[in-house]
């Protein structure tokens, strides 16, 4: 006899939709999973362009592993370390691991700042790090301000199990989605009017999905804002090493070294190796806090999501190799720059524009507003479904990033080989040219009416997961 478990027997978390798997973000993944593109076995399948993964430098990693077999306890050369590493369970982390990560974080930031290894707290990826910091800083019902557009996974990471709220800080394309003091003040005041206590501000720098960086003036303004309001600042810097052209990346740690008034206890950095090194599967997430109490609490909480000691052992060895790290960072930047250049050129050939201030990340923020039947999010969803089901490209619609303007899409370009990228660009050209050839009015697309839409809704609860191998395609331009 088979028994079915009713939802009323489950906890509120288990029976809720807090993870957001029914969002367009995950719907696109499901379309890819059910019909994945393969160059020979399934050439007409869906190309994954919804996952921000860096697969452009795996050859460098593989060469290093071949030349350093002792880094793994699962090789004849490294087996003598197996016992000590396998039984290690200190949630502070291997000292050599924390030292190597701190040193790597410094190198990625141009050695302009220093990091104390004793403030390094490990977590199971940036997802675990964000949830841990939310638990440390806010109680259920309290809130973080988050500039839009923002990574959909934040809705899951910071809200689902913690009960914390996220309040959007709106930005506009007219100023390239720049974070302004006025917008911060407006969002803060709106929260107060709603009797919501704001505990902090979460920023991503470089931005996901924009692929842009916060300049020094904006960072200083943000520090001034959180200091005046006496709220926390959480800086997601997981794309720090993906900056591939000028200007250089400016970390919040660099701002704190300047002559600026700020209570350091309010500032915290989230980092990982998922994007900069391309290791999402290793689940290496980092919290770096200037607050002793947060470091202590986060370290205790990390017991629920530790990085395996074997991973710590290997990462410590790899990141301690200065020659390799320097070579990797240089080549990664060059390859990202080249891929970005080729992809944006391919889009420009069919008059598709992307955010021009982008110089970082693994994606493009692509403007397809000209292809919308009307300037609405319903029309954006209609176009998105055509792109997925007919053009066979999984790109992510702007509404899932809480963008306030319809027609923007995030396109990931670093998770595929050159051949797949060219296939994606070819599909885009065919789609756009086909529409032009119809010679119909611009707002009467030939696919109009071919799809049924769900009832209109605002996608405030969209949640994106950060891990999924997506091949690059031409409709991808975005940036956590």
JSON list of N, CA and C in Angstrom, two decimals, residues 128-139 144 157-159 162 164 234 287 301:
[
{"chain": "A", "resi": 128, "resn": "UNK", "atom": "N", "xyz": [25.13, 29.42, 0.86]},
{"chain": "A", "resi": 128, "resn": "UNK", "atom": "CA", "xyz": [25.19, 29.21, 2.30]},
{"chain": "A", "resi": 128, "resn": "UNK", "atom": "C", "xyz": [25.71, 30.43, 3.04]},
{"chain": "A", "resi": 129, "resn": "UNK", "atom": "N", "xyz": [26.65, 31.13, 2.42]},
{"chain": "A", "resi": 129, "resn": "UNK", "atom": "CA", "xyz": [27.22, 32.32, 3.06]},
{"chain": "A", "resi": 129, "resn": "UNK", "atom": "C", "xyz": [26.17, 33.41, 3.22]},
{"chain": "A", "resi": 130, "resn": "UNK", "atom": "N", "xyz": [25.36, 33.62, 2.18]},
{"chain": "A", "resi": 130, "resn": "UNK", "atom": "CA", "xyz": [24.33, 34.65, 2.26]},
{"chain": "A", "resi": 130, "resn": "UNK", "atom": "C", "xyz": [23.27, 34.30, 3.31]},
{"chain": "A", "resi": 131, "resn": "UNK", "atom": "N", "xyz": [22.87, 33.05, 3.35]},
{"chain": "A", "resi": 131, "resn": "UNK", "atom": "CA", "xyz": [21.87, 32.68, 4.35]},
{"chain": "A", "resi": 131, "resn": "UNK", "atom": "C", "xyz": [22.43, 32.84, 5.76]},
{"chain": "A", "resi": 132, "resn": "UNK", "atom": "N", "xyz": [23.67, 32.44, 5.95]},
{"chain": "A", "resi": 132, "resn": "UNK", "atom": "CA", "xyz": [24.30, 32.56, 7.26]},
{"chain": "A", "resi": 132, "resn": "UNK", "atom": "C", "xyz": [24.37, 34.02, 7.70]},
{"chain": "A", "resi": 133, "resn": "UNK", "atom": "N", "xyz": [24.77, 34.92, 6.80]},
{"chain": "A", "resi": 133, "resn": "UNK", "atom": "CA", "xyz": [24.88, 36.33, 7.17]},
{"chain": "A", "resi": 133, "resn": "UNK", "atom": "C", "xyz": [23.51, 36.90, 7.47]},
{"chain": "A", "resi": 134, "resn": "UNK", "atom": "N", "xyz": [22.48, 36.42, 6.76]},
{"chain": "A", "resi": 134, "resn": "UNK", "atom": "CA", "xyz": [21.11, 36.89, 7.04]},
{"chain": "A", "resi": 134, "resn": "UNK", "atom": "C", "xyz": [20.68, 36.44, 8.43]},
{"chain": "A", "resi": 135, "resn": "UNK", "atom": "N", "xyz": [20.98, 35.20, 8.79]},
{"chain": "A", "resi": 135, "resn": "UNK", "atom": "CA", "xyz": [20.65, 34.70, 10.13]},
{"chain": "A", "resi": 135, "resn": "UNK", "atom": "C", "xyz": [21.37, 35.52, 11.20]},
{"chain": "A", "resi": 136, "resn": "UNK", "atom": "N", "xyz": [22.61, 35.91, 10.91]},
{"chain": "A", "resi": 136, "resn": "UNK", "atom": "CA", "xyz": [23.40, 36.64, 11.90]},
{"chain": "A", "resi": 136, "resn": "UNK", "atom": "C", "xyz": [22.92, 38.08, 12.10]},
{"chain": "A", "resi": 137, "resn": "UNK", "atom": "N", "xyz": [22.38, 38.69, 11.06]},
{"chain": "A", "resi": 137, "resn": "UNK", "atom": "CA", "xyz": [22.12, 40.13, 11.12]},
{"chain": "A", "resi": 137, "resn": "UNK", "atom": "C", "xyz": [20.65, 40.51, 11.30]},
{"chain": "A", "resi": 138, "resn": "UNK", "atom": "N", "xyz": [19.72, 39.63, 10.98]},
{"chain": "A", "resi": 138, "resn": "UNK", "atom": "CA", "xyz": [18.31, 40.04, 10.99]},
{"chain": "A", "resi": 138, "resn": "UNK", "atom": "C", "xyz": [17.41, 38.95, 11.55]},
{"chain": "A", "resi": 139, "resn": "UNK", "atom": "N", "xyz": [16.31, 39.38, 12.13]},
{"chain": "A", "resi": 139, "resn": "UNK", "atom": "CA", "xyz": [15.28, 38.48, 12.62]},
{"chain": "A", "resi": 139, "resn": "UNK", "atom": "C", "xyz": [14.17, 38.37, 11.59]},
{"chain": "A", "resi": 144, "resn": "UNK", "atom": "N", "xyz": [16.34, 43.64, 4.28]},
{"chain": "A", "resi": 144, "resn": "UNK", "atom": "CA", "xyz": [17.52, 44.17, 3.61]},
{"chain": "A", "resi": 144, "resn": "UNK", "atom": "C", "xyz": [17.06, 44.94, 2.37]},
{"chain": "A", "resi": 157, "resn": "UNK", "atom": "N", "xyz": [18.05, 32.60, -1.11]},
{"chain": "A", "resi": 157, "resn": "UNK", "atom": "CA", "xyz": [19.19, 32.53, -0.20]},
{"chain": "A", "resi": 157, "resn": "UNK", "atom": "C", "xyz": [18.95, 33.29, 1.11]},
{"chain": "A", "resi": 158, "resn": "UNK", "atom": "N", "xyz": [18.37, 34.48, 1.00]},
{"chain": "A", "resi": 158, "resn": "UNK", "atom": "CA", "xyz": [18.23, 35.33, 2.18]},
{"chain": "A", "resi": 158, "resn": "UNK", "atom": "C", "xyz": [16.85, 35.26, 2.82]},
{"chain": "A", "resi": 159, "resn": "UNK", "atom": "N", "xyz": [15.84, 34.78, 2.07]},
{"chain": "A", "resi": 159, "resn": "UNK", "atom": "CA", "xyz": [14.48, 34.87, 2.57]},
{"chain": "A", "resi": 159, "resn": "UNK", "atom": "C", "xyz": [13.87, 33.55, 3.01]},
{"chain": "A", "resi": 162, "resn": "UNK", "atom": "N", "xyz": [14.99, 32.03, 6.47]},
{"chain": "A", "resi": 162, "resn": "UNK", "atom": "CA", "xyz": [15.26, 33.01, 7.54]},
{"chain": "A", "resi": 162, "resn": "UNK", "atom": "C", "xyz": [14.04, 33.86, 7.90]},
{"chain": "A", "resi": 164, "resn": "UNK", "atom": "N", "xyz": [13.49, 36.64, 6.49]},
{"chain": "A", "resi": 164, "resn": "UNK", "atom": "CA", "xyz": [13.91, 38.02, 6.23]},
{"chain": "A", "resi": 164, "resn": "UNK", "atom": "C", "xyz": [13.27, 38.52, 4.95]},
{"chain": "A", "resi": 234, "resn": "UNK", "atom": "N", "xyz": [26.19, 44.41, 3.36]},
{"chain": "A", "resi": 234, "resn": "UNK", "atom": "CA", "xyz": [26.69, 43.11, 2.90]},
{"chain": "A", "resi": 234, "resn": "UNK", "atom": "C", "xyz": [27.10, 43.28, 1.44]},
{"chain": "A", "resi": 287, "resn": "UNK", "atom": "N", "xyz": [32.58, 34.04, 4.11]},
{"chain": "A", "resi": 287, "resn": "UNK", "atom": "CA", "xyz": [32.13, 35.27, 4.76]},
{"chain": "A", "resi": 287, "resn": "UNK", "atom": "C", "xyz": [33.36, 35.93, 5.36]},
{"chain": "A", "resi": 301, "resn": "UNK", "atom": "N", "xyz": [27.65, 28.72, 12.94]},
{"chain": "A", "resi": 301, "resn": "UNK", "atom": "CA", "xyz": [26.61, 28.33, 11.98]},
{"chain": "A", "resi": 301, "resn": "UNK", "atom": "C", "xyz": [27.18, 27.56, 10.79]}
]
